[in-house]
PDB file of C-alpha atoms in Angstrom:
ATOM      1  CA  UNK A 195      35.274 163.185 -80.605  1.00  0.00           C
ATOM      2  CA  UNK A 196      37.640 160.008 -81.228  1.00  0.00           C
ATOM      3  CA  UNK A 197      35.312 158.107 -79.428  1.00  0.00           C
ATOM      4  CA  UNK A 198      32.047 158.813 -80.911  1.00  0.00           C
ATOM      5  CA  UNK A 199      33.754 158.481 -84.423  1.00  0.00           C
ATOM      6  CA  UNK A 200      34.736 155.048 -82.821  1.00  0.00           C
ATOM      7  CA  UNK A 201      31.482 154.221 -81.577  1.00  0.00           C
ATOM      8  CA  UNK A 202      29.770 155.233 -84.957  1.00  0.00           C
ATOM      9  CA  UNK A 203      32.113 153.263 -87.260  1.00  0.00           C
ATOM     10  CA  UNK A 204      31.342 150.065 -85.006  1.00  0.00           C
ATOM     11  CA  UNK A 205      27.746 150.414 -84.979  1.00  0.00           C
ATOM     12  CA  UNK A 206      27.983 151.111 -88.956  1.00  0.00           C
ATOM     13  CA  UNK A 207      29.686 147.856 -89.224  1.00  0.00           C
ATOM     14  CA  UNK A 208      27.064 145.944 -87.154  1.00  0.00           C
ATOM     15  CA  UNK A 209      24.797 147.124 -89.327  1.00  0.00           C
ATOM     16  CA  UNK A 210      26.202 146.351 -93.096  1.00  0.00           C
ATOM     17  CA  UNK A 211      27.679 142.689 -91.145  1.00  0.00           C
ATOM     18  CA  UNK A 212      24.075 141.899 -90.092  1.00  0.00           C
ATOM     19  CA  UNK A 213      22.368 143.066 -93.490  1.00  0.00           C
ATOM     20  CA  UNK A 214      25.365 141.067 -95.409  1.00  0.00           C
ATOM     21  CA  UNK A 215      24.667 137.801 -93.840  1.00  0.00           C
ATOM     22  CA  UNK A 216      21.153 138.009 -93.546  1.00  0.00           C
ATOM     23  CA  UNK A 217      21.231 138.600 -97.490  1.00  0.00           C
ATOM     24  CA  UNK A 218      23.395 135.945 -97.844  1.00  0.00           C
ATOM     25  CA  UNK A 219      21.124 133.134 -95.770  1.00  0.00           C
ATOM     26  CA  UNK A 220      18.330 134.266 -97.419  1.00  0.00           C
ATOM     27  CA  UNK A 221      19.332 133.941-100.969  1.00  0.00           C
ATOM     28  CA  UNK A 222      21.381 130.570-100.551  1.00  0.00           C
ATOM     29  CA  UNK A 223      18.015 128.918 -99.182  1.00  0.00           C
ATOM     30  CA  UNK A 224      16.022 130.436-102.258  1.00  0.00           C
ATOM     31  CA  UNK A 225      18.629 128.895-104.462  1.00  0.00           C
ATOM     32  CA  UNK A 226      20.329 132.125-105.614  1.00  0.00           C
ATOM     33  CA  UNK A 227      24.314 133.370-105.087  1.00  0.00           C
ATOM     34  CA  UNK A 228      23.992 136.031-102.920  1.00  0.00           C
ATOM     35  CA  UNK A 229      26.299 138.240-105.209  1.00  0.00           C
ATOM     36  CA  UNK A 230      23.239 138.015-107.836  1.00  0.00           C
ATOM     37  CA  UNK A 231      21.730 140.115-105.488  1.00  0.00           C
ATOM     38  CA  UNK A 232      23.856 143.145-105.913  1.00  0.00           C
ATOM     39  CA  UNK A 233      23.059 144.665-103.182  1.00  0.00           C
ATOM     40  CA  UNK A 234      24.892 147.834-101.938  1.00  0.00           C
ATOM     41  CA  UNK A 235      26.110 148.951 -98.371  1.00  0.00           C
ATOM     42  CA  UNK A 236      23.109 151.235 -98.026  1.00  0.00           C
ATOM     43  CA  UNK A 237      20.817 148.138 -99.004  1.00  0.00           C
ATOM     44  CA  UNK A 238      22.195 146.260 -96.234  1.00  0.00           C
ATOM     45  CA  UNK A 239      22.058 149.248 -93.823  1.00  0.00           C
ATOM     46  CA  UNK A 240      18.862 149.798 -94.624  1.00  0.00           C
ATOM     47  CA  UNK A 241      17.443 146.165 -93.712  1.00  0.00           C
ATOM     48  CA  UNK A 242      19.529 145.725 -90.415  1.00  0.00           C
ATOM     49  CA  UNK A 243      18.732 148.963 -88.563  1.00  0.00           C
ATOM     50  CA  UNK A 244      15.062 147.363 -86.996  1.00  0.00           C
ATOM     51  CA  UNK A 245      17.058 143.838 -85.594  1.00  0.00           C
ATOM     52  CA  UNK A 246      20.616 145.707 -84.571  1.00  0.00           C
ATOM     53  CA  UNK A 247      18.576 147.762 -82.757  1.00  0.00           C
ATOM     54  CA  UNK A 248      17.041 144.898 -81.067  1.00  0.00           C
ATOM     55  CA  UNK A 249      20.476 143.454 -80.413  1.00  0.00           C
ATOM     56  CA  UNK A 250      21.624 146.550 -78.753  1.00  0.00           C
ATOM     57  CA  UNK A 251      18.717 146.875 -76.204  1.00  0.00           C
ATOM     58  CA  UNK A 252      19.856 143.354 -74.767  1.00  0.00           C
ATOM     59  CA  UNK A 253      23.057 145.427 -74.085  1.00  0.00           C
ATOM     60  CA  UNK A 254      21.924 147.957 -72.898  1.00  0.00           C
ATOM     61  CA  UNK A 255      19.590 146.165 -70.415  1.00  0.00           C
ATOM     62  CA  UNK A 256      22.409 144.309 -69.307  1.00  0.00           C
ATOM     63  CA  UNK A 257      24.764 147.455 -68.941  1.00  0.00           C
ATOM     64  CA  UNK A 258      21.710 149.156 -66.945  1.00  0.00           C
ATOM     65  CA  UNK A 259      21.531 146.263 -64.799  1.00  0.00           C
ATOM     66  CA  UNK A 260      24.976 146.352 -63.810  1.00  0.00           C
ATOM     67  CA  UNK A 261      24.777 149.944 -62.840  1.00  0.00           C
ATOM     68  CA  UNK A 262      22.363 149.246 -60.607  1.00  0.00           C
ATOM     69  CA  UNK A 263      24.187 146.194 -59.092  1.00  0.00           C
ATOM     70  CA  UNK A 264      28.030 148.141 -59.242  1.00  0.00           C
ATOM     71  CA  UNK A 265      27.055 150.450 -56.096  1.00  0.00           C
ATOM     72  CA  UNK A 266      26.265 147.789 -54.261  1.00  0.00           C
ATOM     73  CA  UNK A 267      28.962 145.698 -54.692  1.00  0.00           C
ATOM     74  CA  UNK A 268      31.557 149.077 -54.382  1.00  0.00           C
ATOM     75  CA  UNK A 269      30.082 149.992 -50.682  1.00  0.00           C
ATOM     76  CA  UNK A 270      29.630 146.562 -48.866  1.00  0.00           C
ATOM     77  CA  UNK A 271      33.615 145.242 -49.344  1.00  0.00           C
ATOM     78  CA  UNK A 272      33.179 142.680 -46.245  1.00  0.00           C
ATOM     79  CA  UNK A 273      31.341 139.882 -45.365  1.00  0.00           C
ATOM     80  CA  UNK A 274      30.452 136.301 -46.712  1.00  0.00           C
ATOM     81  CA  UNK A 275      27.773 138.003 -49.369  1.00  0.00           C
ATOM     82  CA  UNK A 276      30.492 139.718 -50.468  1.00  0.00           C
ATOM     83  CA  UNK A 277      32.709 137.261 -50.861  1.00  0.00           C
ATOM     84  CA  UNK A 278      30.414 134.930 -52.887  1.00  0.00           C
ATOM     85  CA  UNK A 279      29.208 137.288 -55.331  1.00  0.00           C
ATOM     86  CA  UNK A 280      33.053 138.095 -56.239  1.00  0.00           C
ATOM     87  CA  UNK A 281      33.897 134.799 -56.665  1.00  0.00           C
ATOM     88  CA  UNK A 282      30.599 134.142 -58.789  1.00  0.00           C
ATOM     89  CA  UNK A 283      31.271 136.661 -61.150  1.00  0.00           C
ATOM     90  CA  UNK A 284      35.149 135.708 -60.990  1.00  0.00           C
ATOM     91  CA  UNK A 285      34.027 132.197 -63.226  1.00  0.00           C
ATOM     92  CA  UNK A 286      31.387 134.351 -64.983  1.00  0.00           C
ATOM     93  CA  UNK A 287      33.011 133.505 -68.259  1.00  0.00           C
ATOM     94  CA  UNK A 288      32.024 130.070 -67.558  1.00  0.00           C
ATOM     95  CA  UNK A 289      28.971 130.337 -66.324  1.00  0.00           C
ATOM     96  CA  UNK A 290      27.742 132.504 -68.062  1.00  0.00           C
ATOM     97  CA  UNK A 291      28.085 130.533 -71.672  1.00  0.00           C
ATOM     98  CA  UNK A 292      26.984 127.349 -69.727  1.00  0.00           C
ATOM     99  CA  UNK A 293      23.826 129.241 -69.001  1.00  0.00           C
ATOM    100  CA  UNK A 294      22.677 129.968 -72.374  1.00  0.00           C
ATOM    101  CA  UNK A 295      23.865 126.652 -73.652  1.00  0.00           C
ATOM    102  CA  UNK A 296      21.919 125.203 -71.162  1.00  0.00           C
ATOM    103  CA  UNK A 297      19.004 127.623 -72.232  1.00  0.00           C
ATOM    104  CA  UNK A 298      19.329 126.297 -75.694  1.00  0.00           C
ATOM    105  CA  UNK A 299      17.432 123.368 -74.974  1.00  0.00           C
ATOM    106  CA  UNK A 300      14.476 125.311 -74.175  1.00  0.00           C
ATOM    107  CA  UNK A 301      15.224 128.303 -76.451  1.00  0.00           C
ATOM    108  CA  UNK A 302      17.698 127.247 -79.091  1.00  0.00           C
ATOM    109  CA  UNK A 303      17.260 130.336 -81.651  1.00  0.00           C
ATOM    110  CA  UNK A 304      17.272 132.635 -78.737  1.00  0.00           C
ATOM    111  CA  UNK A 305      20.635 130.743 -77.279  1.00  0.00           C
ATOM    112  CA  UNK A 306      22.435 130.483 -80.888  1.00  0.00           C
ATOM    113  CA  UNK A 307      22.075 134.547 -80.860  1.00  0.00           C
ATOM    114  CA  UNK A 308      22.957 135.185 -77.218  1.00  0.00           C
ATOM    115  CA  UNK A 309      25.771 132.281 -77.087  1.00  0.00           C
ATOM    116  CA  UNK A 310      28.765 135.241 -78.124  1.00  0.00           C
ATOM    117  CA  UNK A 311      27.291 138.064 -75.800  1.00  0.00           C
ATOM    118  CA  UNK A 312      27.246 135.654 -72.791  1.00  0.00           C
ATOM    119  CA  UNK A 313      31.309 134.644 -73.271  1.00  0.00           C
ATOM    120  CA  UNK A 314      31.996 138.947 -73.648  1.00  0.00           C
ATOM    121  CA  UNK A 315      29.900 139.697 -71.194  1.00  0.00           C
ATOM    122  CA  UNK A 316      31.145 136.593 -69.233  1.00  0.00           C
ATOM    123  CA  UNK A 317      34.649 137.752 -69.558  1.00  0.00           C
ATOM    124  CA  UNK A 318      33.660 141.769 -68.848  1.00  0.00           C
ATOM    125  CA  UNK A 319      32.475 140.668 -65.405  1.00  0.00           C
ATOM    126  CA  UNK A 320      35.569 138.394 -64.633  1.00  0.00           C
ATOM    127  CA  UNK A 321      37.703 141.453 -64.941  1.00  0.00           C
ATOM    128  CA  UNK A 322      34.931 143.120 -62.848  1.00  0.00           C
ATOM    129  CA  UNK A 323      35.276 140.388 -59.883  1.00  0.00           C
ATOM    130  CA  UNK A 324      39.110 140.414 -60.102  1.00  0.00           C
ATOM    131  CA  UNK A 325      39.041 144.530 -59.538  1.00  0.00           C
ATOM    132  CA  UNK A 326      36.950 144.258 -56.654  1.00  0.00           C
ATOM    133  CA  UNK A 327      39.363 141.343 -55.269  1.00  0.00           C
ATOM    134  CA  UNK A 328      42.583 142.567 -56.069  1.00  0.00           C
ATOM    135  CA  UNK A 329      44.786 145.791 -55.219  1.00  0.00           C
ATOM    136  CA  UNK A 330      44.781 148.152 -58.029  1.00  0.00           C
ATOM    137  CA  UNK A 331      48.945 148.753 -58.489  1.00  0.00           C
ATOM    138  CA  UNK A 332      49.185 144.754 -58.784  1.00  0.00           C
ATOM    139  CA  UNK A 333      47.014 145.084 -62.338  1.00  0.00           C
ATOM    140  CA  UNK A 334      47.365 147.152 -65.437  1.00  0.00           C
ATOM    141  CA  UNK A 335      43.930 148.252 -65.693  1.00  0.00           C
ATOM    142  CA  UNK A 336      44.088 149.945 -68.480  1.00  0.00           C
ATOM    143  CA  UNK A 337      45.399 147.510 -70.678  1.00  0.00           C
ATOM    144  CA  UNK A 338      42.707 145.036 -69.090  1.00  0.00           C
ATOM    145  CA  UNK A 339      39.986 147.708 -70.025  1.00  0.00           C
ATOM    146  CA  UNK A 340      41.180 147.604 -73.907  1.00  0.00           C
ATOM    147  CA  UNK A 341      40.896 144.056 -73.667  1.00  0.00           C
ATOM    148  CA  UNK A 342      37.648 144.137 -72.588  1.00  0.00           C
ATOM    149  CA  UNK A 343      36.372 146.792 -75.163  1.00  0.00           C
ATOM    150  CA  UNK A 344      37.853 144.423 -77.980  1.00  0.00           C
ATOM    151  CA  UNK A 345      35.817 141.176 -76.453  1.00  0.00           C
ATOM    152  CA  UNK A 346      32.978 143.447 -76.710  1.00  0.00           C
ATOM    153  CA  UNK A 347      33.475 144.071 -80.309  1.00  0.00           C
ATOM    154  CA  UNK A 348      33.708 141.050 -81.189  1.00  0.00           C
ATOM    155  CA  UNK A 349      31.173 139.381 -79.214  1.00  0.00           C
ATOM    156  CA  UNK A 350      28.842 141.933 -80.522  1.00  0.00           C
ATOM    157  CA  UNK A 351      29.754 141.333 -84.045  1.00  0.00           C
ATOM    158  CA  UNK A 352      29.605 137.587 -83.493  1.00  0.00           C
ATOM    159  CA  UNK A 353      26.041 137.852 -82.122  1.00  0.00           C
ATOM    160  CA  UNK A 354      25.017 139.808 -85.012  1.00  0.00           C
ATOM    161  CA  UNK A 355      25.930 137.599 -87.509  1.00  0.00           C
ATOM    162  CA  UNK A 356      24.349 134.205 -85.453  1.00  0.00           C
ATOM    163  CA  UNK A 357      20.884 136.990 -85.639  1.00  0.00           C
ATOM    164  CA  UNK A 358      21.690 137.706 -88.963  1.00  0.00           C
ATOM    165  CA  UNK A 359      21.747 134.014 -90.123  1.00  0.00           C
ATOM    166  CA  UNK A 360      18.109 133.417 -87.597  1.00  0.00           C
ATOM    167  CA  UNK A 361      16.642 135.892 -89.418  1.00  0.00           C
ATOM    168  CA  UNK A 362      17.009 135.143 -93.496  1.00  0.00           C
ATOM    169  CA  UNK A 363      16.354 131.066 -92.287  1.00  0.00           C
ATOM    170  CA  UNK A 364      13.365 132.615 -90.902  1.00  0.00           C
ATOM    171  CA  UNK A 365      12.547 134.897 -94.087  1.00  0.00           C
ATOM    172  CA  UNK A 366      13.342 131.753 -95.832  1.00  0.00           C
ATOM    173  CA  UNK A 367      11.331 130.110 -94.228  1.00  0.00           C
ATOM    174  CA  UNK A 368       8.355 131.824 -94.196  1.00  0.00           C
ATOM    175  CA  UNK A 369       8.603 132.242 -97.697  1.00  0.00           C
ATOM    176  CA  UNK A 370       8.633 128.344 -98.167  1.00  0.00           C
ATOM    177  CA  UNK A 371       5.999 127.564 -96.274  1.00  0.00           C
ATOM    178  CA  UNK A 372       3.385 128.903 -98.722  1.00  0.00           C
ATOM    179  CA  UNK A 373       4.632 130.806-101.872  1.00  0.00           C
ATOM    180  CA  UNK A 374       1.082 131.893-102.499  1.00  0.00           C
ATOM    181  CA  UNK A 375       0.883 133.774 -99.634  1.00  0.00           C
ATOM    182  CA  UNK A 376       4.322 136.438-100.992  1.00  0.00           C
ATOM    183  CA  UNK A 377       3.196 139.048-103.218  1.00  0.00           C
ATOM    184  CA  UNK A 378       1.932 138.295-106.540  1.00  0.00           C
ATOM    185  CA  UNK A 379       3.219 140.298-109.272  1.00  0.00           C
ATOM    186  CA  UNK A 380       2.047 140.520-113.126  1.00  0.00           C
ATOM    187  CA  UNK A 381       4.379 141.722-115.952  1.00  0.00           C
ATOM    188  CA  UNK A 382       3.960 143.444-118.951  1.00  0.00           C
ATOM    189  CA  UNK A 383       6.281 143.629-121.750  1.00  0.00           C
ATOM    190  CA  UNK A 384       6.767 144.900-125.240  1.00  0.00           C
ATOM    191  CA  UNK A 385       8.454 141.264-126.372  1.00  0.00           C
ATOM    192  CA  UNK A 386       8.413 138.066-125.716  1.00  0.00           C
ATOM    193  CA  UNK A 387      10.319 137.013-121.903  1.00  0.00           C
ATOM    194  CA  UNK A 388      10.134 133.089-122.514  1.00  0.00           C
ATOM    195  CA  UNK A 389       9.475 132.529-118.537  1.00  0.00           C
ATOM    196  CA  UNK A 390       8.734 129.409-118.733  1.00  0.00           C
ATOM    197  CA  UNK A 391       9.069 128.523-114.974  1.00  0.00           C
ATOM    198  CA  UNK A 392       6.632 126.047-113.336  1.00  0.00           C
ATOM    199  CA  UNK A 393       3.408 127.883-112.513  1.00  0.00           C
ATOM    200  CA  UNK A 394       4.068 130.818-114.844  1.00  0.00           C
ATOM    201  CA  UNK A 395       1.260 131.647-117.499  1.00  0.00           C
ATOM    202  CA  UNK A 396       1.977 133.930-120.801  1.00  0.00           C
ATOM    203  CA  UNK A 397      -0.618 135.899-122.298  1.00  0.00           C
ATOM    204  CA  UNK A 398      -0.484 137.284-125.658  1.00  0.00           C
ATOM    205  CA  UNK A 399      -2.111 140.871-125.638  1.00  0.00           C
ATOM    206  CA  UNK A 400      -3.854 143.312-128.995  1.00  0.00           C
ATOM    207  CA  UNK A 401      -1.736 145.825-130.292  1.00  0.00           C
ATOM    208  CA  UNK A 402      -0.176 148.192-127.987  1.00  0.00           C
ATOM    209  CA  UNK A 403       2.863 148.775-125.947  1.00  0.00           C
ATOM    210  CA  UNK A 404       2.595 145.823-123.903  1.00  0.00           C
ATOM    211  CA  UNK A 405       2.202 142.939-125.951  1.00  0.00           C
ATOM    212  CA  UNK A 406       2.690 139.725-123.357  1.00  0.00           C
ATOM    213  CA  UNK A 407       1.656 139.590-119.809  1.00  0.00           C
ATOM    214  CA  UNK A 408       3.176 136.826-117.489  1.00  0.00           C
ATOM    215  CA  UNK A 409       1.190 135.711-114.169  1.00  0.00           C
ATOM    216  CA  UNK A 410       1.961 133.540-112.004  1.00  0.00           C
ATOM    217  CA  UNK A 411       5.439 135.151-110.076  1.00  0.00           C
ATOM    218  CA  UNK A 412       5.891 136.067-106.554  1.00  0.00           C
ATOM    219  CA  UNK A 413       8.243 139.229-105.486  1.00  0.00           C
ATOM    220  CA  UNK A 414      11.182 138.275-103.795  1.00  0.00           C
ATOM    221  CA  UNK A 415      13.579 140.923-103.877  1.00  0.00           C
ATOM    222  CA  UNK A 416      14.775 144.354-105.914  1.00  0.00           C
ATOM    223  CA  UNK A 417      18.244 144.764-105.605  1.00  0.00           C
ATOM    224  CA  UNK A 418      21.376 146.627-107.602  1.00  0.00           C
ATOM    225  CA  UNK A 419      18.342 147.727-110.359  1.00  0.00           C
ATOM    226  CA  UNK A 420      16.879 143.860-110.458  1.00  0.00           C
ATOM    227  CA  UNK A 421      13.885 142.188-109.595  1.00  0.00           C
ATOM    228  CA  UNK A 422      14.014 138.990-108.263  1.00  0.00           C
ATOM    229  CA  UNK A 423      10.447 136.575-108.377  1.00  0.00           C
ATOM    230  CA  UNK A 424      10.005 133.279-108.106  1.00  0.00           C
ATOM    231  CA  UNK A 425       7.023 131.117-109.108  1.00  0.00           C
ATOM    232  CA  UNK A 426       3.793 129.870-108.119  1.00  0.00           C
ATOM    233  CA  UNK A 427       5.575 126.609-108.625  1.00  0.00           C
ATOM    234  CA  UNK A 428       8.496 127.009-106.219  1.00  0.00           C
ATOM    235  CA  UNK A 429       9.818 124.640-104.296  1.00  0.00           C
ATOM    236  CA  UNK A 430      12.944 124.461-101.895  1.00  0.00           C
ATOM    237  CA  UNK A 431      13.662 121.441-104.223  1.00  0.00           C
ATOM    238  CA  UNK A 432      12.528 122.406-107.599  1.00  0.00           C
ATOM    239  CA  UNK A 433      12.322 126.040-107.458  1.00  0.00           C
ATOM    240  CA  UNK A 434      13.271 128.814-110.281  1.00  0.00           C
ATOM    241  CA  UNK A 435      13.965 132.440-109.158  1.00  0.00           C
ATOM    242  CA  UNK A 436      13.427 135.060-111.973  1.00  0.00           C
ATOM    243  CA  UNK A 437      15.642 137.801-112.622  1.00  0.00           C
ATOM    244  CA  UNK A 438      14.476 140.707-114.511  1.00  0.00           C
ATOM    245  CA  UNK A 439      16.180 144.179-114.885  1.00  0.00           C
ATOM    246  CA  UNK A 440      14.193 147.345-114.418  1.00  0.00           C
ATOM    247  CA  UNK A 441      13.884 148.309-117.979  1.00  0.00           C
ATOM    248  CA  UNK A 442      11.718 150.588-120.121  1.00  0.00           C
ATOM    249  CA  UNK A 443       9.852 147.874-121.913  1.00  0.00           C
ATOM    250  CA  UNK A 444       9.111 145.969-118.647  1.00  0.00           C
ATOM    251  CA  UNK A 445       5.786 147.485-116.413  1.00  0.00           C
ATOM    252  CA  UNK A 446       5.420 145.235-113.290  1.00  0.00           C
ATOM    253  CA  UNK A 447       1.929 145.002-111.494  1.00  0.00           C
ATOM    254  CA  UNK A 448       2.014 143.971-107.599  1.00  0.00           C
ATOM    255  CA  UNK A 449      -1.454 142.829-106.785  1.00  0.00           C
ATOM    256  CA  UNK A 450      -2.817 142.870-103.198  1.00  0.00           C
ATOM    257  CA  UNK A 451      -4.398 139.700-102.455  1.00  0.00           C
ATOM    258  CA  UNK A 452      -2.390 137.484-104.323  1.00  0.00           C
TER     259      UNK A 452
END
């Protein structure tokens, strides 16, 4: 029971860590604080569980892999094959990391998010090697496996924040590349809003709930009971994000096809 309360409460953490810095990426390259996001810890569970997930099946493939490769290793204790693979994965917390440096010219996003699982992994597999090589009474193995669990942790967590901060440059900049292409929204309200951002458009309406409607917006986010747009003006350079509460007088229109 302890350790699936253990496992859960890590895994929770991955998640609101990941959905956390993503958030906070995203909004500082769309010029906004990410505490004017307000976003809670099931917002950021919510919008981590998809690339977590994806995070964890690189584990698990590797911890798969090794199961097949442990029997191996366990049966044939002799000869020079033997003796090479031990010593290979003895300075696999070196080369390991090297590796996916190495990789990084190649792959660099994929080698910034795999950089902190290669040094646990790295080190897991040292501690592997030096179990196969050495005599069991001459190590404390189990304070070597705590050791190990608490590189995993962290390399885990470390990993998930170097996705977390791939992915909201990526939302970021996807959303930069061509604000028209985001979701166009139209707003109605009772009074006057004064958006006067670059791109925006105010119509005056006849007599009726809704007298002005505003074009011109993109959605960004809703968060903490906000909305978040930004205009058909935007820049990275120039650019004004809107902030509008969810209010009774407000009716917002998302239109499909921009």
């Amino acid at each position: 029971m302890g350790e699936i309360l253990a496992n859960v409460a890590v895994l929770t953490g991955l998640l609101v860590a990941f959905g956390w810095r993503r958030s906070d990426v995203q909004a500082r390259e769309l010029g906004l604080p990410s505490s004017a996001l307000g976003m809670t810890v099931t917002d950021y569970l919510l919008r981590s569980i998809g690339p977590v997930f994806q995070l964890l099946a690189v584990v698990v493939l590797g911890w798969l892999a090794f199961l097949l490769l442990d029997p191996l290793l366990q049966t044939a204790r002799r000869g020079r094959a033997w003796r090479v693979s031990t010593w290979v994965l003895a300075f696999a917390w070196l080369l390991l990391p090297a590796l996916v440096v190495v990789s990084g010219y190649v792959w660099p996003a994929s080698s910034f998010a795999l950089f902190p699982l290669s040094i646990g992994a790295g080190l897991l597999l040292t501690l592997y090697a030096l179990k196969l090589r050495a005599r069991t009474r001459r190590w404390n193995w189990p304070r070597l496996r705590l050791a190990g669990l608490a590189v995993t942790v962290l390399s885990l967590f470390w990993g998930a924040m170097n996705a977390a901060e791939l992915e909201g440059l990526e939302l970021a900049d996807r959303f930069a590349a061509d604000v028209r292409t985001a979701q166009a929204v139209a707003i109605y309200s009772g009074e006057r809003l004064h958006l006067t951002a670059p791109g925006v458009t105010e119509q005056q309406l006849p007599d009726g709930k809704y007298r002005f409607k505003y074009t011109g917006l993109r959605f960004v986010e809703n968060s903490g009971g906000k909305f978040f747009f930004a205009s058909d003006g935007w820049t990275r350079t120039s650019g004004v994000v809107l902030v509008l509460r969810d209010e009774a007088h407000l009716r917002f229109e998302f239109i499909r096809g921009g």
